[in-house]
Short mmCIF file of C-alpha atoms and ligand atoms in Angstrom, two decimals:
data_model
loop_
_atom_site.label_atom_id
_atom_site.label_comp_id
_atom_site.label_asym_id
_atom_site.label_seq_id
_atom_site.Cartn_x
_atom_site.Cartn_y
_atom_site.Cartn_z
CA UNK A 1 -10.31 266.79 32.19
CA UNK A 2 -7.97 267.03 35.14
CA UNK A 3 -4.45 265.65 35.65
CA UNK A 4 -2.45 265.25 38.85
CA UNK A 5 1.28 265.77 38.18
CA UNK A 6 4.00 264.37 40.44
CA UNK A 7 7.63 265.45 40.14
CA UNK A 8 10.40 263.74 42.14
CA UNK A 9 13.36 263.54 39.75
CA UNK A 10 15.87 265.29 42.00
CA UNK A 11 15.47 267.25 45.24
CA UNK A 12 12.10 268.98 44.86
CA UNK A 13 8.82 267.21 45.53
CA UNK A 14 6.40 268.90 43.12
CA UNK A 15 2.64 268.28 43.09
CA UNK A 16 0.21 270.04 40.74
CA UNK A 17 -3.23 269.77 39.23
CA UNK A 18 -3.85 270.95 35.67
CA UNK A 19 -7.34 271.20 34.24
CA UNK A 20 -7.91 271.63 30.50
CA UNK A 21 -10.63 274.24 31.17
CA UNK A 22 -9.46 276.03 34.33
CA UNK A 23 -5.72 275.72 33.65
CA UNK A 24 -3.30 275.29 36.54
CA UNK A 25 -5.35 274.82 39.71
CA UNK A 26 -2.75 273.77 42.26
CA UNK A 27 1.04 273.92 42.26
CA UNK A 28 3.02 273.04 45.38
CA UNK A 29 6.75 272.49 45.62
CA UNK A 30 8.46 271.15 48.68
CA UNK A 31 12.13 272.04 48.37
CA UNK A 32 14.85 270.09 50.16
CA UNK A 33 17.39 272.86 49.55
CA UNK A 34 18.02 273.60 53.23
CA UNK A 35 18.82 269.96 53.91
CA UNK A 36 21.24 269.51 50.98
CA UNK A 37 22.78 272.92 51.53
CA UNK A 38 24.63 271.57 54.57
CA UNK A 39 26.44 269.13 52.27
CA UNK A 40 27.10 271.64 49.46
CA UNK A 41 25.16 269.52 46.95
CA UNK A 42 22.51 266.85 46.57
CA UNK A 43 22.91 263.59 48.47
CA UNK A 44 20.78 261.10 46.45
CA UNK A 45 19.95 258.83 49.40
CA UNK A 46 18.70 261.75 51.46
CA UNK A 47 16.72 263.10 48.50
CA UNK A 48 14.74 259.87 48.08
CA UNK A 49 14.07 259.56 51.82
CA UNK A 50 12.78 263.15 51.91
CA UNK A 51 10.45 262.53 48.96
CA UNK A 52 9.16 259.47 50.76
CA UNK A 53 8.42 261.29 53.98
CA UNK A 54 6.72 264.27 52.25
CA UNK A 55 4.84 263.01 49.25
CA UNK A 56 1.85 261.49 51.00
CA UNK A 57 1.04 264.51 53.16
CA UNK A 58 1.57 266.90 50.24
CA UNK A 59 -0.97 265.07 48.09
CA UNK A 60 -3.37 264.58 51.01
CA UNK A 61 -3.28 268.32 51.78
CA UNK A 62 -4.23 269.42 48.29
CA UNK A 63 -7.29 267.19 48.25
CA UNK A 64 -8.93 268.59 51.35
CA UNK A 65 -12.39 267.21 50.56
CA UNK A 66 -12.55 263.47 50.22
CA UNK A 67 -14.24 263.54 46.82
CA UNK A 68 -11.87 266.03 45.18
CA UNK A 69 -9.41 263.34 44.22
CA UNK A 70 -12.19 261.51 42.37
CA UNK A 71 -12.22 264.36 39.82
CA UNK A 72 -8.73 263.44 38.68
CA UNK A 73 -8.67 261.63 35.31
CA UNK A 74 -5.05 260.47 35.33
CA UNK A 75 -1.77 260.74 37.23
CA UNK A 76 1.29 261.98 35.33
CA UNK A 77 4.63 261.30 36.95
CA UNK A 78 8.28 261.98 36.10
CA UNK A 79 9.76 258.68 34.93
CA UNK A 80 13.18 260.16 34.02
CA UNK A 81 15.79 261.39 33.62
CA UNK A 82 16.86 261.81 37.23
CA UNK A 83 18.10 260.11 40.37
CA UNK A 84 16.86 256.54 40.42
CA UNK A 85 15.86 256.52 44.12
CA UNK A 86 13.97 259.79 43.82
CA UNK A 87 12.23 258.69 40.63
CA UNK A 88 11.19 255.41 42.24
CA UNK A 89 9.39 257.20 45.07
CA UNK A 90 7.27 259.27 42.66
CA UNK A 91 6.63 256.34 40.31
CA UNK A 92 5.63 253.94 43.07
CA UNK A 93 3.40 256.48 44.78
CA UNK A 94 1.72 257.51 41.51
CA UNK A 95 1.14 253.95 40.28
CA UNK A 96 -0.33 252.86 43.61
CA UNK A 97 -2.65 255.86 43.87
CA UNK A 98 -3.75 255.50 40.24
CA UNK A 99 -4.44 251.80 40.80
CA UNK A 100 -6.55 252.54 43.85
CA UNK A 101 -8.53 255.19 41.93
CA UNK A 102 -8.79 253.01 38.82
CA UNK A 103 -7.36 255.74 36.57
CA UNK A 104 -4.37 255.55 34.19
CA UNK A 105 -0.86 256.80 34.72
CA UNK A 106 1.12 258.86 32.20
CA UNK A 107 4.91 258.73 32.17
CA UNK A 108 6.63 262.07 31.66
CA UNK A 109 10.13 262.92 30.54
CA UNK A 110 11.35 265.66 32.88
CA UNK A 111 13.29 267.46 30.11
CA UNK A 112 10.33 267.44 27.74
CA UNK A 113 8.27 268.95 30.56
CA UNK A 114 10.90 271.70 31.01
CA UNK A 115 10.82 272.34 27.26
CA UNK A 116 7.01 272.59 27.21
CA UNK A 117 6.65 274.55 30.46
CA UNK A 118 6.70 277.77 28.42
CA UNK A 119 3.39 276.69 26.83
CA UNK A 120 1.67 277.47 30.14
CA UNK A 121 2.47 281.17 29.61
CA UNK A 122 0.25 283.63 27.71
CA UNK A 123 3.12 284.35 25.34
CA UNK A 124 4.24 281.04 23.90
CA UNK A 125 5.77 279.88 20.61
CA UNK A 126 4.33 277.86 17.74
CA UNK A 127 6.22 274.79 16.49
CA UNK A 128 8.85 274.43 15.17
CA UNK A 129 11.25 276.27 17.47
CA UNK A 130 14.75 276.02 18.91
CA UNK A 131 15.23 275.27 22.59
CA UNK A 132 18.12 275.84 24.92
CA UNK A 133 17.60 273.40 27.79
CA UNK A 134 19.84 274.46 30.66
CA UNK A 135 19.55 272.78 34.03
CA UNK A 136 21.65 271.19 36.73
CA UNK A 137 22.39 268.12 34.62
CA UNK A 138 21.67 269.19 31.03
CA UNK A 139 22.88 271.77 28.55
CA UNK A 140 21.38 271.01 25.16
CA UNK A 141 20.20 272.80 22.05
CA UNK A 142 17.17 271.04 20.65
CA UNK A 143 15.07 271.51 17.53
CA UNK A 144 11.44 271.02 18.53
CA UNK A 145 9.57 269.94 15.36
CA UNK A 146 6.22 269.30 17.03
CA UNK A 147 4.89 267.90 20.31
CA UNK A 148 6.88 264.72 21.00
CA UNK A 149 9.32 265.13 18.08
CA UNK A 150 12.70 266.60 18.98
CA UNK A 151 16.21 266.53 17.47
CA UNK A 152 19.43 267.19 19.33
CA UNK A 153 21.61 269.87 17.70
CA UNK A 154 24.31 270.13 20.36
CA UNK A 155 25.06 269.49 24.01
CA UNK A 156 27.70 269.82 26.67
CA UNK A 157 30.49 267.31 26.25
CA UNK A 158 31.21 267.46 30.01
CA UNK A 159 29.58 269.51 32.80
CA UNK A 160 26.15 271.09 32.53
CA UNK A 161 25.90 274.87 32.95
CA UNK A 162 23.92 274.54 36.20
CA UNK A 163 26.53 272.18 37.58
CA UNK A 164 29.24 274.79 36.87
CA UNK A 165 27.20 277.48 38.70
CA UNK A 166 26.81 275.11 41.66
CA UNK A 167 30.53 274.22 41.84
CA UNK A 168 31.72 277.83 41.62
CA UNK A 169 29.25 278.85 44.29
CA UNK A 170 30.53 276.09 46.58
CA UNK A 171 34.14 277.18 46.04
CA UNK A 172 33.20 280.75 46.89
CA UNK A 173 31.64 279.45 50.14
CA UNK A 174 28.19 280.43 48.90
CA UNK A 175 25.06 278.34 49.21
CA UNK A 176 23.46 275.61 47.13
CA UNK A 177 21.93 275.88 44.56
CA UNK A 178 24.65 278.07 43.16
CA UNK A 179 22.83 279.75 40.26
CA UNK A 180 20.72 282.18 42.29
CA UNK A 181 23.65 282.81 44.70
CA UNK A 182 26.10 283.70 41.91
CA UNK A 183 23.50 285.86 40.27
CA UNK A 184 22.74 287.73 43.50
CA UNK A 185 26.34 288.52 44.42
CA UNK A 186 27.50 289.24 40.85
CA UNK A 187 25.40 292.43 40.89
CA UNK A 188 28.07 293.90 43.18
CA UNK A 189 30.95 292.73 41.00
CA UNK A 190 33.02 295.02 38.80
CA UNK A 191 32.65 294.19 35.12
CA UNK A 192 35.90 292.95 33.55
CA UNK A 193 37.83 293.06 36.82
CA UNK A 194 38.63 289.43 36.03
CA UNK A 195 38.16 287.60 32.75
CA UNK A 196 37.69 283.83 32.41
CA UNK A 197 37.74 281.62 29.28
CA UNK A 198 34.68 281.24 27.06
CA UNK A 199 35.10 277.62 25.99
CA UNK A 200 34.21 276.58 22.44
CA UNK A 201 32.70 279.99 21.67
CA UNK A 202 34.64 280.26 18.39
CA UNK A 203 33.67 276.80 17.19
CA UNK A 204 30.87 276.68 14.67
CA UNK A 205 29.32 273.53 16.15
CA UNK A 206 26.59 273.63 18.83
CA UNK A 207 28.41 271.74 21.57
CA UNK A 208 29.46 273.17 24.92
CA UNK A 209 32.20 272.44 27.42
CA UNK A 210 32.18 273.94 30.90
CA UNK A 211 34.64 271.80 32.83
CA UNK A 212 37.71 273.84 31.73
CA UNK A 213 36.01 277.10 32.68
CA UNK A 214 35.03 275.60 36.04
CA UNK A 215 38.58 274.41 36.74
CA UNK A 216 40.10 277.72 35.73
CA UNK A 217 37.76 279.66 38.05
CA UNK A 218 38.34 277.22 40.94
CA UNK A 219 42.14 277.41 40.50
CA UNK A 220 41.89 281.19 40.52
CA UNK A 221 39.80 281.16 43.73
CA UNK A 222 42.19 278.72 45.41
CA UNK A 223 45.12 281.11 44.93
CA UNK A 224 43.39 283.68 47.12
CA UNK A 225 43.70 283.25 50.90
CA UNK A 226 40.97 285.59 52.04
CA UNK A 227 37.70 285.36 50.11
CA UNK A 228 36.25 288.76 50.94
CA UNK A 229 32.88 289.92 49.64
CA UNK A 230 34.24 292.07 46.80
CA UNK A 231 36.50 289.31 45.52
CA UNK A 232 33.58 286.87 45.50
CA UNK A 233 31.39 289.39 43.70
CA UNK A 234 34.05 290.11 41.04
CA UNK A 235 34.70 286.40 40.44
CA UNK A 236 30.95 285.67 40.28
CA UNK A 237 30.50 288.51 37.79
CA UNK A 238 33.34 287.30 35.54
CA UNK A 239 32.14 283.70 35.65
CA UNK A 240 28.54 284.68 34.89
CA UNK A 241 29.72 286.81 31.96
CA UNK A 242 31.72 283.92 30.45
CA UNK A 243 29.05 281.28 30.79
CA UNK A 244 26.18 283.46 29.58
CA UNK A 245 28.24 284.69 26.61
CA UNK A 246 28.88 281.09 25.54
CA UNK A 247 25.21 280.10 25.95
CA UNK A 248 24.00 283.12 23.96
CA UNK A 249 26.61 282.69 21.23
CA UNK A 250 25.66 279.02 20.67
CA UNK A 251 21.97 279.96 20.48
CA UNK A 252 22.85 282.55 17.87
CA UNK A 253 24.80 279.96 15.87
CA UNK A 254 21.78 277.62 16.03
CA UNK A 255 19.49 280.40 14.79
CA UNK A 256 21.80 280.98 11.82
CA UNK A 257 22.29 277.28 10.99
CA UNK A 258 18.61 276.36 11.23
CA UNK A 259 17.33 279.69 9.93
CA UNK A 260 14.67 279.88 12.60
CA UNK A 261 14.16 282.79 14.98
CA UNK A 262 11.87 281.37 17.67
CA UNK A 263 13.88 280.35 20.72
CA UNK A 264 12.66 278.77 23.95
CA UNK A 265 14.95 278.77 26.96
CA UNK A 266 14.05 276.51 29.86
CA UNK A 267 15.40 274.63 32.86
CA UNK A 268 16.77 276.07 36.12
CA UNK A 269 19.52 278.21 34.56
CA UNK A 270 16.95 279.97 32.34
CA UNK A 271 15.92 281.91 35.46
CA UNK A 272 19.23 283.79 35.19
CA UNK A 273 18.51 287.48 34.53
CA UNK A 274 21.81 288.22 32.77
CA UNK A 275 21.24 285.32 30.39
CA UNK A 276 17.72 286.58 29.67
CA UNK A 277 18.92 290.10 29.02
CA UNK A 278 21.63 288.98 26.59
CA UNK A 279 19.30 286.64 24.71
CA UNK A 280 16.66 289.37 24.33
CA UNK A 281 19.33 291.63 22.84
CA UNK A 282 20.71 288.98 20.51
CA UNK A 283 17.32 287.91 19.12
CA UNK A 284 16.55 291.48 17.99
CA UNK A 285 19.12 291.08 15.20
CA UNK A 286 17.01 288.26 13.77
CA UNK A 287 13.61 289.95 14.33
CA UNK A 288 12.83 286.90 16.41
CA UNK A 289 11.39 286.12 19.79
CA UNK A 290 12.74 284.39 22.84
CA UNK A 291 10.33 282.66 25.19
CA UNK A 292 10.89 282.01 28.90
CA UNK A 293 8.76 280.55 31.66
CA UNK A 294 8.03 282.50 34.83
CA UNK A 295 10.82 281.83 37.38
CA UNK A 296 8.89 279.22 39.42
CA UNK A 297 8.39 277.15 36.25
CA UNK A 298 12.10 277.33 35.32
CA UNK A 299 13.24 275.20 38.24
CA UNK A 300 11.71 271.81 39.00
CA UNK A 301 7.96 271.83 39.58
CA UNK A 302 4.87 269.64 39.31
CA UNK A 303 2.97 272.09 37.07
CA UNK A 304 5.06 271.25 33.99
CA UNK A 305 4.51 267.53 34.67
CA UNK A 306 0.73 267.90 35.01
CA UNK A 307 0.61 270.12 31.91
CA UNK A 308 2.65 267.68 29.77
CA UNK A 309 0.48 264.89 31.19
CA UNK A 310 -2.58 266.73 29.92
CA UNK A 311 -1.15 266.91 26.39
CA UNK A 312 -0.29 263.21 26.42
CA UNK A 313 -3.66 262.25 27.91
CA UNK A 314 -5.47 264.03 25.06
CA UNK A 315 -3.44 261.93 22.60
CA UNK A 316 -4.24 258.79 24.60
CA UNK A 317 -0.54 258.33 25.42
CA UNK A 318 -1.34 256.58 28.68
CA UNK A 319 0.04 253.46 30.35
CA UNK A 320 -2.09 250.34 30.18
CA UNK A 321 -0.70 248.78 33.35
CA UNK A 322 0.45 249.91 36.78
CA UNK A 323 4.07 248.86 36.35
CA UNK A 324 6.54 251.15 38.04
CA UNK A 325 8.48 252.80 35.22
CA UNK A 326 11.70 254.71 35.76
CA UNK A 327 14.31 255.59 33.12
CA UNK A 328 17.16 257.49 34.83
CA UNK A 329 18.85 258.35 31.51
CA UNK A 330 15.75 258.87 29.34
CA UNK A 331 16.39 261.21 26.37
CA UNK A 332 13.75 263.14 24.48
CA UNK A 333 15.49 262.94 21.11
CA UNK A 334 16.30 260.00 18.87
O1 KG4 B 401 15.87 272.51 36.29
P1 KG4 B 401 16.48 272.46 37.64
O2 KG4 B 401 15.67 273.02 38.79
O3 KG4 B 401 16.88 271.01 38.04
C1 KG4 B 401 17.40 270.09 37.12
O4 KG4 B 401 16.60 269.52 36.33
O5 KG4 B 401 18.64 269.95 37.13
O6 KG4 B 401 17.88 273.23 37.54
C2 KG4 B 401 18.68 273.40 38.67
C3 KG4 B 401 19.90 274.20 38.28
C4 KG4 B 401 20.90 274.34 39.41
O7 KG4 B 401 22.17 273.99 38.94
C5 KG4 B 401 20.82 275.81 39.78
O8 KG4 B 401 22.04 276.33 40.27
C6 KG4 B 401 20.44 276.43 38.46
O9 KG4 B 401 19.52 275.53 37.90
N1 KG4 B 401 19.80 277.75 38.63
C7 KG4 B 401 20.34 278.90 38.15
C8 KG4 B 401 19.47 279.95 38.57
N2 KG4 B 401 18.44 279.41 39.28
C9 KG4 B 401 18.66 278.04 39.29
N3 KG4 B 401 21.46 279.14 37.45
C10 KG4 B 401 21.75 280.42 37.13
N4 KG4 B 401 20.99 281.47 37.50
C11 KG4 B 401 19.85 281.30 38.23
N5 KG4 B 401 19.11 282.35 38.58
ZN1 ZN B 402 14.80 270.06 36.06
#
């Protein structure tokens, strides 16, 4: 059984093939980072045009021999959440190709795929578990009961953590995406040279708020005329400390409230090394385990779409028509 996975929710065109016997066979990501970098963030119109001009050749290149594509049993594509134009490119392409091959499509929720991406690793959790989903648009704590059954425990009431990383990076004249940039430069920063707020850290609920922290860091940066390397590194360090402390503290609160010590952390921000280090330390207190994906599965990729497609295909959760389905605000919880 073999599934082709297509990911186009934002600015990465991801194509992968997952086989239930051989595992992940192909995983290609075409990143548009260099294009969007010039604008300091993603331009949705450009993102969809780029998907359109790349998707066909990417798929054609992975099926070098004409008959290879005939071994595909279904096409899984990201139907949401994401940018509507980008989603439409993947959905239209996938539905048309599936129609021509007379195989079904499977619609995938991008955030569910992030959550399950850890299952492709050798070390993976059993259900139920807690999940911190941290990406460019989402910061959520979710209770994963079983495959397909999720409850929301808390989320950001304003900006997502990834969004805050991206904005601070931009204000420090660093590149997009901001997460890896902040992380890189913060290694040279002096710990506690500056201290920024840790919003909602004292509150016992599981919600987050990052817009105040973002504004306070930006105001601080704007007071400085010359942004030299050391200043940038010290600010990046202080910001990274605040945001990771809040994320870790809320995970700890969730562990206590739900009395469960298996924690999955996924989405782009889960690649952050400081966050990983702090979570590993925290979980020791609860004799628990924290599970991460390898870095290339943290950010957007086709592998997690093909893998989730495989799980849904086995449960016969396939589409019975070739309608183009996109749900830009699709949530995984009730
Ligand atoms: O999951 P993802 O690739 O796309 C969305 O679904 O949004 O996440 C992208 C986000 C960006 O905001 C990026 O800055 C952040 O993940 N990110 C990181 C790191 N790598 C990517 N944030 C902090 N540290 C990193 N190492
Ligand atoms: Zn994502």
